[in-house]
XYZ file of C-alpha atoms in Angstrom:
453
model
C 0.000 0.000 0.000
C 1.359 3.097 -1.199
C 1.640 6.092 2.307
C 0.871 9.190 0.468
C -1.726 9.483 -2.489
C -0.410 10.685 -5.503
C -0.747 14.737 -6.569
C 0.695 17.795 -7.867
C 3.990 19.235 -7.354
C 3.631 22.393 -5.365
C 6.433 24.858 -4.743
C 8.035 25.599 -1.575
C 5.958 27.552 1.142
C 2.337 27.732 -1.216
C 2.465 24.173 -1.986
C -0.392 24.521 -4.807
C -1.845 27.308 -3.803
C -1.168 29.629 -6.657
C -2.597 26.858 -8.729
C -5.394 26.760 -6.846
C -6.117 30.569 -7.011
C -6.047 30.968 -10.772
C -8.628 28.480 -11.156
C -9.900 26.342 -8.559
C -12.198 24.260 -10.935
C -9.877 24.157 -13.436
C -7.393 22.838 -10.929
C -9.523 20.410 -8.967
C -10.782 18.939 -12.236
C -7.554 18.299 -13.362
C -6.248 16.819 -10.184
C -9.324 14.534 -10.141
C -8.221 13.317 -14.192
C -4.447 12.774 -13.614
C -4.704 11.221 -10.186
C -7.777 9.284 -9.136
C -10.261 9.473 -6.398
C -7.875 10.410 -3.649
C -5.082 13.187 -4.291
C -2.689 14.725 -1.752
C -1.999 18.624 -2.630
C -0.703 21.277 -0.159
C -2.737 24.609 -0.148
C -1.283 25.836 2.878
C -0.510 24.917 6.417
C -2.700 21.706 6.085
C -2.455 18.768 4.542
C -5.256 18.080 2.144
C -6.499 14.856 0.498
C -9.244 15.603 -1.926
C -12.058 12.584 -2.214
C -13.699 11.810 -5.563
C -15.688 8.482 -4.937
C -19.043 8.987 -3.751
C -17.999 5.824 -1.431
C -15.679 7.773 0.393
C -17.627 10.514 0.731
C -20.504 9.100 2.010
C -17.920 7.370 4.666
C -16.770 11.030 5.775
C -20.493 12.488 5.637
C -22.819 9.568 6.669
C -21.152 6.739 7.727
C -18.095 7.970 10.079
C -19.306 11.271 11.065
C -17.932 12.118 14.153
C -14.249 10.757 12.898
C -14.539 13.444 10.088
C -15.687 17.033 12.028
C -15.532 20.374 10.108
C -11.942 21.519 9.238
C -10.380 24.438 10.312
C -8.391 25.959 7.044
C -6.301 28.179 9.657
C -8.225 31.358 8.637
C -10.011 33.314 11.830
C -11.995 35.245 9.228
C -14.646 32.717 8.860
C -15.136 32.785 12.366
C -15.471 36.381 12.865
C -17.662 36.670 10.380
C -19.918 33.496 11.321
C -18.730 32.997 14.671
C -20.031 29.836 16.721
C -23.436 29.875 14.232
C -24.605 26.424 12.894
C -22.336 26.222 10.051
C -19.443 26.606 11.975
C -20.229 25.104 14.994
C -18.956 21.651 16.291
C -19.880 18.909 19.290
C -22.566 19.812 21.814
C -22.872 23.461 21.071
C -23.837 22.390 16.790
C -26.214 19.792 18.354
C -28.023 22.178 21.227
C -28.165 24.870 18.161
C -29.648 22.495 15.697
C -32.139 21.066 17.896
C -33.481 24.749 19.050
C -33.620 25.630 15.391
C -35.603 21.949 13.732
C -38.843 23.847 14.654
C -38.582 26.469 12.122
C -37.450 24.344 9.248
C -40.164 21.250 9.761
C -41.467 20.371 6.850
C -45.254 21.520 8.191
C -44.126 25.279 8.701
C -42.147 25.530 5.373
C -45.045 24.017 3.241
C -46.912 27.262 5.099
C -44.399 29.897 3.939
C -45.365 29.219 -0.163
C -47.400 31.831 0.259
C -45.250 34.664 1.509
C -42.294 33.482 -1.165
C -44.648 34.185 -3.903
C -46.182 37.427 -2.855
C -42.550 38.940 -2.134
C -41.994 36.912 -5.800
C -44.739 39.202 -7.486
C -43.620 41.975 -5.611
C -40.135 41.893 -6.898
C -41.114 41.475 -10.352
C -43.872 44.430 -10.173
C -41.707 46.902 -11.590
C -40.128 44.449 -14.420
C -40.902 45.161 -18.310
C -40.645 43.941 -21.284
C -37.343 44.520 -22.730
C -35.214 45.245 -19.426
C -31.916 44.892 -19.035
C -30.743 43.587 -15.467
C -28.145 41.640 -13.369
C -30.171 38.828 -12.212
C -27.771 37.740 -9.397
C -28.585 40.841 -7.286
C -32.250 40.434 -8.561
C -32.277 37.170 -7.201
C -30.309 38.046 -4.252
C -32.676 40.792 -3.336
C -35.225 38.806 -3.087
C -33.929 35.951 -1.091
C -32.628 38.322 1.303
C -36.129 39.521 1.204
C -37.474 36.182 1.798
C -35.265 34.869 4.667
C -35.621 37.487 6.864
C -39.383 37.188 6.867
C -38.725 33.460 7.325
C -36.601 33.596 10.130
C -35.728 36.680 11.636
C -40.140 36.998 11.751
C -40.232 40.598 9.588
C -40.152 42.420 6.777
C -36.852 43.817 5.704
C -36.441 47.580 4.499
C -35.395 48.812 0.828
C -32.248 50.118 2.567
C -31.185 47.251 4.841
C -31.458 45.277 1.714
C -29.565 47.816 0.199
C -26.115 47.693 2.909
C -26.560 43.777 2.888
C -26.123 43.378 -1.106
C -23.171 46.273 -0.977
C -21.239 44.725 2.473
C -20.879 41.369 -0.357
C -18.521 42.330 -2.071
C -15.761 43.263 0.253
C -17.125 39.713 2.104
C -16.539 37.534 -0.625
C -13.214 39.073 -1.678
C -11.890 38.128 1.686
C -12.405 34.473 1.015
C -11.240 34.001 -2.246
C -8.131 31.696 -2.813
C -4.883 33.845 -2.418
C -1.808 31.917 -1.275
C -0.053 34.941 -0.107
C -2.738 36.007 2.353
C -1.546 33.851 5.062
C 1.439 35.820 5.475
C -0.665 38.743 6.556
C -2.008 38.575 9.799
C -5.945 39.487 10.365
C -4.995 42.969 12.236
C -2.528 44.229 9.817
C -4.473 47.537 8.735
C -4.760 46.281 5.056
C -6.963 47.858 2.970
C -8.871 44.315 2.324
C -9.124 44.058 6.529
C -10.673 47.385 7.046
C -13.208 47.143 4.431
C -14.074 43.188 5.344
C -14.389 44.095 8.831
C -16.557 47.434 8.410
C -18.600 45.220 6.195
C -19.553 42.703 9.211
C -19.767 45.773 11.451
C -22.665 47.301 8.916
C -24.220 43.943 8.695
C -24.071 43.752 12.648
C -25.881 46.743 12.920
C -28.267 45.582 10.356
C -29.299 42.119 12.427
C -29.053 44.430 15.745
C -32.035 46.469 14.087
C -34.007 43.876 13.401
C -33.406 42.244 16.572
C -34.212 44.966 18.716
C -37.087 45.637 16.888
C -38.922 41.768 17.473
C -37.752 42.644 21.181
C -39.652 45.517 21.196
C -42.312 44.209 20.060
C -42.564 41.107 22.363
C -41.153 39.023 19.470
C -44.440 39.270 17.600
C -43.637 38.059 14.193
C -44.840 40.223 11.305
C -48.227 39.465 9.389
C -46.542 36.978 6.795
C -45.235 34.366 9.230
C -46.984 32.013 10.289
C -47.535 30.918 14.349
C -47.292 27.231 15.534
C -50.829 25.884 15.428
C -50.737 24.848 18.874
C -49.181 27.600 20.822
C -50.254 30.651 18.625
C -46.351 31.109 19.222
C -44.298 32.203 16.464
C -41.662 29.717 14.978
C -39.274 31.372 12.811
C -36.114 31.061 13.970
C -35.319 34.466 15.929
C -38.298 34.366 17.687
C -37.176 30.248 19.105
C -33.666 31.984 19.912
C -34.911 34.791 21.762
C -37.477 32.768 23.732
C -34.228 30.876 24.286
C -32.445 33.247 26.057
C -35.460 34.179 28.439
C -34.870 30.752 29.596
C -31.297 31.575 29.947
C -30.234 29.071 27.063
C -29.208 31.277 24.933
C -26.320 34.497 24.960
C -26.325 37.448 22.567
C -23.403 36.723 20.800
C -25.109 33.227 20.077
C -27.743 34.841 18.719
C -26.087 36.871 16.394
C -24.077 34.531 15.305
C -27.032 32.311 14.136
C -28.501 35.217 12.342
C -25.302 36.284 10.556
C -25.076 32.199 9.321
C -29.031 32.638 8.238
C -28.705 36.095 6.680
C -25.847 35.359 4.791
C -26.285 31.324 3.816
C -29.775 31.285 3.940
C -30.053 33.803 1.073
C -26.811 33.046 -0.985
C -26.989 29.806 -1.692
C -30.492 30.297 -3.947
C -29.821 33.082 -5.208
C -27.105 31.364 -6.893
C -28.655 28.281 -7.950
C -31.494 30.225 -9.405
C -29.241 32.540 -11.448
C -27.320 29.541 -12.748
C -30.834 28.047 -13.584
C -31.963 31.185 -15.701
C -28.632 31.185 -17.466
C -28.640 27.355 -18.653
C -32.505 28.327 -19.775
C -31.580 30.928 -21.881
C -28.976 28.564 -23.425
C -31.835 25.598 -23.810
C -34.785 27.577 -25.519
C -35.698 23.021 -25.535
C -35.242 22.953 -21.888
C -37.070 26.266 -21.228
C -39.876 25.052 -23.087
C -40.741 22.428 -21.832
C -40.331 24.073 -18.721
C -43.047 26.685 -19.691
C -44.966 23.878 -20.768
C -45.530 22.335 -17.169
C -46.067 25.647 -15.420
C -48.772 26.124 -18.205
C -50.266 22.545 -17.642
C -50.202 22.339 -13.684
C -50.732 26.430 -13.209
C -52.729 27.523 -16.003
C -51.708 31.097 -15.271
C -52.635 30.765 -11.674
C -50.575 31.710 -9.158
C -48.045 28.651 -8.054
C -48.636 27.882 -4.197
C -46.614 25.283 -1.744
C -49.198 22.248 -3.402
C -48.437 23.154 -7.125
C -44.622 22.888 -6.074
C -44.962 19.140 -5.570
C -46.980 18.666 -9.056
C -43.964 20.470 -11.226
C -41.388 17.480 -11.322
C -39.736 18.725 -14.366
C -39.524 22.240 -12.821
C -37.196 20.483 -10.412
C -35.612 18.409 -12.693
C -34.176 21.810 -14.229
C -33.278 23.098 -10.415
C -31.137 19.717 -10.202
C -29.442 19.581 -12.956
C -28.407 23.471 -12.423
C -27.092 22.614 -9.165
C -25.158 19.579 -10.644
C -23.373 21.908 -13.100
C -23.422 24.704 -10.917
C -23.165 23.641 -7.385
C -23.460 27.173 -5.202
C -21.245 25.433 -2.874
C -18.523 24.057 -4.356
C -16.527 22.008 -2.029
C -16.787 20.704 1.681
C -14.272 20.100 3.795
C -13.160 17.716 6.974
C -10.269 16.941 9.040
C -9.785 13.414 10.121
C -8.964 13.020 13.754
C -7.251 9.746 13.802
C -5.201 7.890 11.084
C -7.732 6.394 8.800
C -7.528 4.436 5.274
C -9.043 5.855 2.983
C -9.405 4.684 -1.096
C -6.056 2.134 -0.175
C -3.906 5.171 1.391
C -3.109 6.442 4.833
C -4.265 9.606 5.396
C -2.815 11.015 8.744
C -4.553 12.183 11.827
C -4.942 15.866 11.707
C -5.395 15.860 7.578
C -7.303 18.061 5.790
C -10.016 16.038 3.149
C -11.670 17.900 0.451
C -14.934 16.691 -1.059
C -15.317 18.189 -4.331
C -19.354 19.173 -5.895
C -18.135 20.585 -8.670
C -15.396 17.664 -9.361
C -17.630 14.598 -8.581
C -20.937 16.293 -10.312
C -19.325 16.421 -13.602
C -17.683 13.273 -13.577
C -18.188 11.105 -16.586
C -18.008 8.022 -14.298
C -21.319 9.045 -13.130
C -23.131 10.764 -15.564
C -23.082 10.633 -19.190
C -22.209 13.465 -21.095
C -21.627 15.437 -17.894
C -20.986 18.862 -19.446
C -24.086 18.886 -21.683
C -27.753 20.313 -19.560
C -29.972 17.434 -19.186
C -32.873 17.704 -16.790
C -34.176 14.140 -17.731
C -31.337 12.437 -16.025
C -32.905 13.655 -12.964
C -36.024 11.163 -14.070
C -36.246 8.465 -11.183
C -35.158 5.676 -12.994
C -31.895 7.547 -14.091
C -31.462 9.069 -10.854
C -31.442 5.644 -9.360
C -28.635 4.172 -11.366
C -26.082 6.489 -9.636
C -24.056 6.126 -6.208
C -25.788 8.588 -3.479
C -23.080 10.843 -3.450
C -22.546 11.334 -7.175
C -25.045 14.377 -6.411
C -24.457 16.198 -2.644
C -25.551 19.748 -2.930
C -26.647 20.308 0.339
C -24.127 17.756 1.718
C -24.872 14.498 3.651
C -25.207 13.049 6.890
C -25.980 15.014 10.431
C -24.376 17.969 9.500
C -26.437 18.217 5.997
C -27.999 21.824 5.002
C -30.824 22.193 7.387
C -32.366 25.023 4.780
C -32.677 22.039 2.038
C -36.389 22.045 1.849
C -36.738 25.602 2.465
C -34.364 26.282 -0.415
C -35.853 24.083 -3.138
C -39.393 25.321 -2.029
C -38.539 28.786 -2.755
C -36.203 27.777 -5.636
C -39.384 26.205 -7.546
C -41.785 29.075 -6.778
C -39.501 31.885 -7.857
C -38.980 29.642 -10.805
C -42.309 28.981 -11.480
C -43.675 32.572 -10.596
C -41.390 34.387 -13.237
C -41.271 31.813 -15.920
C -45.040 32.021 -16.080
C -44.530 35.852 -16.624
C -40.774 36.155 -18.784
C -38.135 34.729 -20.533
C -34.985 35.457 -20.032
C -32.323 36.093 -22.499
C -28.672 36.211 -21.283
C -26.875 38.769 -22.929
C -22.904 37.999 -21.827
C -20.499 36.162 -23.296
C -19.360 32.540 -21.629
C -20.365 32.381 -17.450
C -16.433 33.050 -15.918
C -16.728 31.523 -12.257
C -14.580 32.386 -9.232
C -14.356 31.026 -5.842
C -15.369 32.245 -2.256
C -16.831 30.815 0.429
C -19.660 30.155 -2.199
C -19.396 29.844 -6.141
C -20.108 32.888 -7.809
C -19.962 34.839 -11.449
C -16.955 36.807 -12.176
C -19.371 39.111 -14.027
C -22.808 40.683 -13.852
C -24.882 38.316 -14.942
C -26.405 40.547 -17.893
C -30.199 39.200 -19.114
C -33.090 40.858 -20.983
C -36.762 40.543 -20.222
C -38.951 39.065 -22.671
C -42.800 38.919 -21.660
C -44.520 35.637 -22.958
């Protein structure tokens, strides 16, 4: 048995890390071709063993959890931006956190938020027109921000809130993008990238302390469009179970900000992206789009979509599958293993980094056929059931799997469904240039043009 795994060269002191920064897909993708399912690279102080196999990542996600905890990458960034929120957090702390939050993402109070998703839907689209131009990454951003915060934080958002969370982005995402040199800079050097990434998290502080204060004021009524548990006429999105929380003395301040910086930030992201990548694979499929159109028109018949017509339009998400397989919003997971383990017929040593690749594994020709081309059918159940579980892992796997997955698709479908019924979309760039972040995003503006049908 070979020790180490095979991989690329790196220099001295960035190991691959340059590589890694020019192109992260390029460069995973072309690990994954020359070396197998398990390859050994160096992007920094840590070891890292990325895992191809859907075998061995359903080992590190489902079967050997607690062997495989979240990895720290050595940046403190990450954790003063998200702090000890449920993305982050680890051992008793992620479990007491997820348990508080289950209640406002069971299945029985999303299926009652259809409603509220559509009606900020129509709202957003009001002032649309035939023939606009727009960048429908912030559209779609807007609204999701729009749409989580009545969810969970129990209120309507402002125009200018919205406004200082889509502009503190920017200097946000920069801060996590691959750059092998920023490791030699510590977090409080006064750098112009530190000063703007933490007056960013200080505006979206204030932001969350607004909204806070303002459900405490207010006894932690929640606002007109959320719903209250059916039993204790108590309301259940998640801000109002965290302050209730604290009365009991279970909860601190700082915990609940950090849970609403995680929710504000991943609970609107994530969609926004895999709905832009959706309306820019349409406008490349006029086929795909419509038969797409074709559904909406057959289960909706112009009405408007609620939480029930989501179930009926299976080739709606079909489309919102196979634009996460090409497009996965988050691109890569990754876990430390805490002991020596074997992994794919190597050694990987205790205290190793392991990177589980979306965007690698989702476009593997092992597992799909054709895997570049946009093919909503192979998300048909008997095609879907010919493939390993973890050929497809969006949301990830296993206990620590996106709690917002049903949320997500839920509003994914009705925004879908909602604007397809009213436009088309025509994408007006040239090819979709990615870069990476703590999330997968366009390089560019994602220019499209409104077409009324």
């Amino acid at each position: 048995m070979s020790i180490r795994p095979p991989g690329p060269q790196g220099v001295p002191l960035f190991g691959n890390g340059q590589q890694f920064a020019d192109d992260p897909f390029q460069f995973m993708t072309a690990c994954a071709d020359a070396y197998g399912d398990v390859v050994a690279f160096d992007l920094g102080p840590i070891p890292l063993y990325m895992l191809t196999n859907p075998q061995d990542i359903k080992r590190v996600l489902v079967t050997e959890p607690d062997r495989f905890p979240k990895l720290d990458l050595g940046d403190d960034a990450i954790y003063e931006l998200l702090g000890d929120g449920l993305l982050l957090s680890e051992g008793e702390t992620w479990q007491q956190q997820r348990q508080l939050a289950n209640p406002a993402f069971h299945g029985r109070r999303i299926r009652t938020l259809g409603d509220m998703m559509v009606d900020h839907t129509e709202s957003a689209i009001g002032d649309w027109s035939d023939g606009d131009r727009l960048d429908i990454q912030i559209e779609m951003a807007r609204l999701t921000v729009r749409i989580i915060v009545t969810a969970m934080l129990g209120t309507d958002i402002s125009e200018e809130r919205v406004q200082r969370v889509q502009e503190n982005l920017e200097p946000l995402g920069a801060r996590f993008e691959p750059d092998p040199f920023r490791r030699l800079i510590p977090d409080w050097a006064p750098t112009a990238e530190n000063r703007e990434f933490r007056a960013a998290i200080a505006d979206l502080e204030s932001v969350i302390d607004d909204i806070v204060a303002d459900r405490r004021a207010g006894g932690y009524e929640a606002g007109a469009e959320t719903p209250v548990d059916a039993d204790t006429d108590e309301p259940m999105d998640l801000l109002s179970l965290l302050l209730r929380a604290k009365d009991r003395g279970e909860q601190t301040d700082q915990q609940i900000r950090d849970e609403m910086m995680t929710m504000l930030l991943a609970g609107h992201d994530t969609t926004a992206l895999m709905l832009t990548y959706t309306w820019y694979l349409l406008s490349q499929h006029p086929e795909v789009e419509r038969r797409l159109h074709a559904e909406l028109d057959s289960v909706l018949d112009g009405a408007t979509p609620t939480a029930a017509d989501a179930r009926q339009l299976e080739y709606t998400e079909q489309v919102l599958n196979e634009a996460m397989r090409l497009y996965p919003p988050v691109y890569t997971l990754f876990r430390e293993a805490t002991a020596d383990v074997k992994i794919g017929g190597y050694r990987i040593p205790a205290g190793s980094g392991l990177m589980l690749p979306q965007w690698v594994v989702h476009r593997s020709s092992r597992w799909y056929d054709n895997p570049k081309q946009f093919d909503p059918d192979r998300w048909t159940p008997e095609r879907a059931a010919d493939r390993p579980r973890f050929s497809f892992f969006p949301f990830g796997g296993g206990p620590r799997h996106c709690i917002g997955k049903q949320f997500s698709m839920l509003e994914a479908k009705l925004i879908l469904a909602t604007v397809a019924q009213e436009y088309r979309l025509d994408y007006l760039g040239d090819a979709l240039d990615l870069r990476g972040s703590l999330t997968m995003h366009p390089k560019e503006p994602v220019a499209m043009r409104l077409e009324s049908r």
